[in-house]
One Martini backbone bead per residue (centre of mass of N, CA, C, O) as a GRO file, in nm:
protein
  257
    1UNK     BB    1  -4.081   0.678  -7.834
    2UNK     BB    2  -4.224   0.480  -7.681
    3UNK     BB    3  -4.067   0.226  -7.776
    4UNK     BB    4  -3.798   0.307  -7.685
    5UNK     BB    5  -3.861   0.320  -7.383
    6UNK     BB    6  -3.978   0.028  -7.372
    7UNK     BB    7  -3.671  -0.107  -7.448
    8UNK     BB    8  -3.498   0.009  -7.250
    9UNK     BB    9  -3.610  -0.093  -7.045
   10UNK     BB   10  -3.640  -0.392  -7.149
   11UNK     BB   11  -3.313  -0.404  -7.080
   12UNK     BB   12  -3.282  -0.347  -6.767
   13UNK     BB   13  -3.467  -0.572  -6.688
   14UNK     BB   14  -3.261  -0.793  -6.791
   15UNK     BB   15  -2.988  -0.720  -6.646
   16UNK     BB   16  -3.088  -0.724  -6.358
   17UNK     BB   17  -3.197  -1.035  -6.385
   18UNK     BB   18  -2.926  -1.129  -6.474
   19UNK     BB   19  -2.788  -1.072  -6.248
   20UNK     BB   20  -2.979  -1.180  -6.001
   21UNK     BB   21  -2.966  -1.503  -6.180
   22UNK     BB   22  -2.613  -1.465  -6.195
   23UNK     BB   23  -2.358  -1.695  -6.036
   24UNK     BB   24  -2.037  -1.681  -5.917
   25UNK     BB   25  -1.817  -1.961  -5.789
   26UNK     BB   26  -1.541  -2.023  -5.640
   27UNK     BB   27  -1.359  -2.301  -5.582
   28UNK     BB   28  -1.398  -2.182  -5.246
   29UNK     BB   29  -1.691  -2.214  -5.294
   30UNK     BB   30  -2.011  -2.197  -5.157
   31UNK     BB   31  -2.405  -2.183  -5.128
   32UNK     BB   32  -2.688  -2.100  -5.027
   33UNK     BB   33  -3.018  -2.158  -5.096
   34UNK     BB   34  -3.294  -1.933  -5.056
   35UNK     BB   35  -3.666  -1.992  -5.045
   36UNK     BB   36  -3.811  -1.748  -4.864
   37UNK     BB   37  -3.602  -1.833  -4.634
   38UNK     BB   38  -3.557  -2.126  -4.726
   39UNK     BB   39  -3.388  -2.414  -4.767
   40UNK     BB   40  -3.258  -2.547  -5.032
   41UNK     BB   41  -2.962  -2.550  -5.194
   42UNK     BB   42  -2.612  -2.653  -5.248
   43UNK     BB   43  -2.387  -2.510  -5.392
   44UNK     BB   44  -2.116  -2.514  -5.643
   45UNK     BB   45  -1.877  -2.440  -5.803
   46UNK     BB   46  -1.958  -2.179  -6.039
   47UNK     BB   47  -2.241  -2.152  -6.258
   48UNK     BB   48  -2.534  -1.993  -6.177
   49UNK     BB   49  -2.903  -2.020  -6.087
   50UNK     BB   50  -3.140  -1.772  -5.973
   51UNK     BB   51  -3.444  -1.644  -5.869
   52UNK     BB   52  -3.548  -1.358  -5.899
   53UNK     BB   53  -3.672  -1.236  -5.570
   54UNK     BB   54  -3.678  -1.530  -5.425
   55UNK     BB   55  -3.368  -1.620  -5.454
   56UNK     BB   56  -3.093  -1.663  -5.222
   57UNK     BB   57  -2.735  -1.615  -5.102
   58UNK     BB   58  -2.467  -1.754  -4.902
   59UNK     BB   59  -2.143  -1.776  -4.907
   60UNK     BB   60  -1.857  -1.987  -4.849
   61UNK     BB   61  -1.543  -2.012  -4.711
   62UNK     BB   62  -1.311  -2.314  -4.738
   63UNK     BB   63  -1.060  -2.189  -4.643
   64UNK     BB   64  -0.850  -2.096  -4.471
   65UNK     BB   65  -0.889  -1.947  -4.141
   66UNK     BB   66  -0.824  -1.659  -3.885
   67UNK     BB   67  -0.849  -1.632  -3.532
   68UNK     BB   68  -0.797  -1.367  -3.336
   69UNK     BB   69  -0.723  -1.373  -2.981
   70UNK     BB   70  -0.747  -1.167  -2.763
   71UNK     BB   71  -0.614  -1.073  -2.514
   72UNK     BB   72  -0.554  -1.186  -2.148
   73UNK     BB   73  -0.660  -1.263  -1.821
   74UNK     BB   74  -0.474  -1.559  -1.609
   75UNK     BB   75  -0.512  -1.746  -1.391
   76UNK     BB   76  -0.306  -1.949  -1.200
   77UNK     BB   77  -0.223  -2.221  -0.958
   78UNK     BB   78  -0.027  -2.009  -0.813
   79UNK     BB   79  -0.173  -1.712  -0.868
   80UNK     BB   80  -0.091  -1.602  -1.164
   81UNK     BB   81  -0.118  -1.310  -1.383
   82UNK     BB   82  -0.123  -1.384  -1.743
   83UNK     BB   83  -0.086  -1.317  -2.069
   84UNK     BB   84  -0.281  -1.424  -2.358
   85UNK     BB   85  -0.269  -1.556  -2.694
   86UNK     BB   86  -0.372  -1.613  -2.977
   87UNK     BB   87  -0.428  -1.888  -3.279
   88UNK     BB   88  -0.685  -1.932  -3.533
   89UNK     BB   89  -0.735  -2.254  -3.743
   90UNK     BB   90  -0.970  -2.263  -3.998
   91UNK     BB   91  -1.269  -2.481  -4.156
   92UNK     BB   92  -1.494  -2.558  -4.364
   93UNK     BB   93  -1.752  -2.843  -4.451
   94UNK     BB   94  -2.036  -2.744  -4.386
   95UNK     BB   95  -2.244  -2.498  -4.490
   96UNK     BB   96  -2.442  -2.546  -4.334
   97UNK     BB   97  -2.414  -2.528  -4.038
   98UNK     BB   98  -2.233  -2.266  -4.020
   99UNK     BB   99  -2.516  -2.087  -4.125
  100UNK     BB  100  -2.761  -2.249  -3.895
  101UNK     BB  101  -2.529  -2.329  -3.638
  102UNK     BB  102  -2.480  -2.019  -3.593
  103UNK     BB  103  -2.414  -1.656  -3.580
  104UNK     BB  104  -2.133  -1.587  -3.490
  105UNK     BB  105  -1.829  -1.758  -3.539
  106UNK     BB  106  -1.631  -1.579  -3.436
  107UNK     BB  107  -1.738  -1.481  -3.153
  108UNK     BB  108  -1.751  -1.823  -3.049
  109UNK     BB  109  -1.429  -1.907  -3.090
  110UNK     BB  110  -1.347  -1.674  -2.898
  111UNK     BB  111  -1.457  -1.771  -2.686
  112UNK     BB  112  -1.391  -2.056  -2.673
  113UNK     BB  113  -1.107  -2.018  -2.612
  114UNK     BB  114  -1.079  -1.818  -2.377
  115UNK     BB  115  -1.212  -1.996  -2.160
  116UNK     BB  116  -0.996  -2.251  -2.194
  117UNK     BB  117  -0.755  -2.122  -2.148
  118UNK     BB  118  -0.842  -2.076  -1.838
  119UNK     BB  119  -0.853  -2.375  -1.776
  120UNK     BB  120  -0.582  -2.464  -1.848
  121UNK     BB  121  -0.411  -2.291  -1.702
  122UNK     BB  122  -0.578  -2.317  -1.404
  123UNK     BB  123  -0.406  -2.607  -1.386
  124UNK     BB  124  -0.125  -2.436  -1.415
  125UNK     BB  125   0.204  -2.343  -1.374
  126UNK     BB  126   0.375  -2.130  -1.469
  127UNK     BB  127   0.669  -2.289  -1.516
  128UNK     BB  128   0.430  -2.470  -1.712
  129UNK     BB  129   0.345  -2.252  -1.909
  130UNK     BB  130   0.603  -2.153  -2.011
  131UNK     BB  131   0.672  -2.424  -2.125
  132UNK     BB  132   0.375  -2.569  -2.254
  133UNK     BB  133   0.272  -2.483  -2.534
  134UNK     BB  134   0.188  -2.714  -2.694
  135UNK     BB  135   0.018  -2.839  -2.510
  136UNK     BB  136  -0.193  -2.609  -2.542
  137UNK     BB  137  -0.249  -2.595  -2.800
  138UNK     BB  138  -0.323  -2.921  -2.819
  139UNK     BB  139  -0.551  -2.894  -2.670
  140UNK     BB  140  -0.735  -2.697  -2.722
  141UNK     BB  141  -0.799  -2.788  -3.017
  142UNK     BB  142  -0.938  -2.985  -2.959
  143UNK     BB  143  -1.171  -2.845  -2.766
  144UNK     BB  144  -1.244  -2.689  -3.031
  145UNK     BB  145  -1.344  -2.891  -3.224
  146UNK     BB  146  -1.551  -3.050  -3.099
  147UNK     BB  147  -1.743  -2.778  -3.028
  148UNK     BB  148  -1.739  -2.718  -3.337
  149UNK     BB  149  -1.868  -3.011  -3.508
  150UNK     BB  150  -2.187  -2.853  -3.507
  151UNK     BB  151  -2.063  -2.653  -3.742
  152UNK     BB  152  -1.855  -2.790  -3.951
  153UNK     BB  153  -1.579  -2.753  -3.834
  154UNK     BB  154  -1.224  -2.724  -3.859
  155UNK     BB  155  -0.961  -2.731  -3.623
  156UNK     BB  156  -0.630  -2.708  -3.749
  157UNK     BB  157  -0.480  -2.486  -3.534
  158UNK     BB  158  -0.293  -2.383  -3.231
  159UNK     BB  159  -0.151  -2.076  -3.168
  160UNK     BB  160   0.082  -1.910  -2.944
  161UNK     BB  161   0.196  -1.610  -2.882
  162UNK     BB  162   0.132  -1.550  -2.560
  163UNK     BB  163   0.334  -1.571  -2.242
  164UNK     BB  164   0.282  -1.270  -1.972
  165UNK     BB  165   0.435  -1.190  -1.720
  166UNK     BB  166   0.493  -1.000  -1.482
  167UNK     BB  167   0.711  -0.734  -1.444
  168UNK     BB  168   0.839  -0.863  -1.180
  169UNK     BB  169   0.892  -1.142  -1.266
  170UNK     BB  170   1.074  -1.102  -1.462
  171UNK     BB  171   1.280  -0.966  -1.327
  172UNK     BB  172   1.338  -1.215  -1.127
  173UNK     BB  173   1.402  -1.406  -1.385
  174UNK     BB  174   1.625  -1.243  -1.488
  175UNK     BB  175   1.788  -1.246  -1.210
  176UNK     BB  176   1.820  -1.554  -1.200
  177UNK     BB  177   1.962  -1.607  -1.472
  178UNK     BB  178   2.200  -1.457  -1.426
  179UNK     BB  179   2.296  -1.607  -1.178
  180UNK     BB  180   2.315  -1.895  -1.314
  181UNK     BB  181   2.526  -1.790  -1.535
  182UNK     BB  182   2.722  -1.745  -1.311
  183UNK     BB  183   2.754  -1.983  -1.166
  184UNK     BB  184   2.833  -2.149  -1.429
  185UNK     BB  185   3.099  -1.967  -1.489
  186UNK     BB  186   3.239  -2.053  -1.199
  187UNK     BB  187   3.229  -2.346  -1.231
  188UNK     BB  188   3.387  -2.342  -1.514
  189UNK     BB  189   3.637  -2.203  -1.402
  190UNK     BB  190   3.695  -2.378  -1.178
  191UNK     BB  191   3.724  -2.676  -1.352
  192UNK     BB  192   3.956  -2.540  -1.544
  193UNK     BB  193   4.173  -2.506  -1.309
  194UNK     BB  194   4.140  -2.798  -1.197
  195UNK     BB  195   4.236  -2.909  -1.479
  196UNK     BB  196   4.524  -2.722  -1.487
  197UNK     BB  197   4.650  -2.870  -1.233
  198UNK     BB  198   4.630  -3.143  -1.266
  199UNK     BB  199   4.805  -3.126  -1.546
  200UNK     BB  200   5.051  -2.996  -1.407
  201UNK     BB  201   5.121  -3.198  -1.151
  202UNK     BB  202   5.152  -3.454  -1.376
  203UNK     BB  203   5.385  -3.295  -1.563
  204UNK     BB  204   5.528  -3.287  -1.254
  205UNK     BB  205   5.557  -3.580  -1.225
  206UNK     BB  206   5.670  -3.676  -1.512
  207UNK     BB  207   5.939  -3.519  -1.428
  208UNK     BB  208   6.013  -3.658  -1.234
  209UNK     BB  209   6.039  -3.927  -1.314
  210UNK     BB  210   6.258  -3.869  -1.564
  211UNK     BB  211   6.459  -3.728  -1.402
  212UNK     BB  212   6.501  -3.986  -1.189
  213UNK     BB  213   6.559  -4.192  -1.390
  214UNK     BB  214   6.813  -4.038  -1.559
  215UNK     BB  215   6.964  -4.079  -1.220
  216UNK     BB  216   6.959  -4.405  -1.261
  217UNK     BB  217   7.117  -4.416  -1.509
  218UNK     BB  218   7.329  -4.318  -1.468
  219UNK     BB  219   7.453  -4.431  -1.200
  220UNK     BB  220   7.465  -4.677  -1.333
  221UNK     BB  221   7.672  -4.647  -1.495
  222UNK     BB  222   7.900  -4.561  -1.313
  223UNK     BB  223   7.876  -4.826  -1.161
  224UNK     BB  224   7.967  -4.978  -1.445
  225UNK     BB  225   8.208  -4.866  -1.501
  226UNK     BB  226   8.345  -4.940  -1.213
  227UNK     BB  227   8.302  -5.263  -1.233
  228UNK     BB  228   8.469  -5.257  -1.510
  229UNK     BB  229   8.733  -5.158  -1.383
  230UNK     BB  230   8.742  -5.370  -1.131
  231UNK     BB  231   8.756  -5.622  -1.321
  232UNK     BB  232   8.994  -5.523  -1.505
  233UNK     BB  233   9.218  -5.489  -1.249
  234UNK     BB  234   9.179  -5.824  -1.154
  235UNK     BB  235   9.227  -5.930  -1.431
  236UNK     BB  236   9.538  -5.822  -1.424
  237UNK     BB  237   9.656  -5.925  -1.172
  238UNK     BB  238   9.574  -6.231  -1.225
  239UNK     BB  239   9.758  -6.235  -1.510
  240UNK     BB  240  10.005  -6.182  -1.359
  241UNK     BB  241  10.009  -6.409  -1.150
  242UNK     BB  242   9.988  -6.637  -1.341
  243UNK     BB  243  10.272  -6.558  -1.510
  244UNK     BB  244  10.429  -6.586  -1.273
  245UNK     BB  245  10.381  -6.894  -1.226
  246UNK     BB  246  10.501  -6.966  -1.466
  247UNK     BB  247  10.800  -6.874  -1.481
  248UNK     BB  248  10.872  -7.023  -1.252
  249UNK     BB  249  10.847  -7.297  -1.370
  250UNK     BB  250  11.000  -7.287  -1.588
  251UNK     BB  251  11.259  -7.072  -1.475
  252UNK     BB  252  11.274  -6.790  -1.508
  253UNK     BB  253  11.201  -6.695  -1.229
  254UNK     BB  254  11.314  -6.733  -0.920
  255UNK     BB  255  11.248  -6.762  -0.661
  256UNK     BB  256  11.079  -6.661  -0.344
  257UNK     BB  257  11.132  -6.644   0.025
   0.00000   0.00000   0.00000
């Protein structure tokens, strides 16, 4: 009986020593290994071995990681008050540094975002932040890339959320908005008009010139056809005038005193 319990024991004992000294990584995974607290090497993903209750692992997680930075409220250079928020996607390049010059990568990565964001904006007028996301996305990722170089991450890009001025203002801009649309289309309201009247104008132009033209034509044709009358009866007149002159000549008529 004590040889079974004996065996069981030390059946329990391999299973545990096996569980604590065979550990499996993940594609996306490396390892740091440290023995008895101290670094020892940088494991790559598979199956490891490490011994047990002597040395330990911390993992870290290669795959793209994304930190949301809480709202905040940042003052403009012209003082007005904005809410800010954003997303920052990030990789880790080097375990040991991400594990050993950090104490809590989110919550450094959160301050120094959100740290930067206000001295960004602090430098912009309202109606540059709010025209300029691209711009404050690329400047913050540059120096948040930077900052965070000596931790081995890499910032992959910084999307802005979030630029919400307070509610009078956006309200102000709403009305001014509205305005500018109301202005635009009684612009274009005017323009079409006088559109449809220069077009209206143009076309009783040219019915007048057309119907003018019309009336020189009639005109002409009339004048024309008296003067092909006058020529017509002068003409006949004429050969009239020289029949009686030839008559006379030949003897046909008598003389006429």
């Amino acid at each position: 009986m004590d040889i079974f319990i004996l065996t069981i024991m030390l059946i329990i004992i391999v299973i545990v020593l096996a569980y604590k000294a065979i550990k499996i990584l993940r594609p996306y995974e490396k390892t740091v290994v440290e023995r008895f607290g101290k670094y020892q090497r940088t494991v790559e993903s598979g199956l490891i071995f490490i011994i047990p209750f002597i040395e330990s692992i911390r993992k870290v997680d290669l795959r793209e990681q994304v930190v949301d930075v809480p709202p905040q409220e940042v003052i403009t250079k012209d003082n007005t008050i904005v809410v800010v928020d954003c997303v920052i996607f990030y990789e880790v390049t080097d375990p040991f540094n991400a594990v050993y010059n950090v104490v809590n990568f989110y919550q450094a990565i959160t301050k120094l975002a959100q740290t930067n964001l206000r001295n960004i904006i602090g430098d912009l007028e309202l109606d540059q932040t709010l025209t300029s996301r691209e711009m404050i996305s690329s400047h913050l990722r540059k120096v948040l890339d930077e900052a965070t170089d000596k931790w081995r991450t890499r910032v992959v890009r910084v999307e802005i959320q979030r630029i919400e001025p307070p509610k009078d203002i956006v309200d102000a801009m709403s009305k001014q908005m509205k305005a500018e649309r109301m202005t635009r289309a009684a612009i274009l309201e005017a323009e079409g008009y006088k559109e449809s009247e220069i077009k209206r104008a143009e076309g009783d132009k040219q019915a007048a010139i057309l119907e003018s033209e019309g009336r020189a034509k009639a005109i002409k044709k009339v004048a024309d056809a008296q003067k092909y009358e006058e020529i017509s009866i002068a003409e006949g007149q004429a050969k009239a005038t020289i029949d009686v002159y030839e008559a006379i000549h030949a003897g046909i008529l008598p003389m006429i005193y």
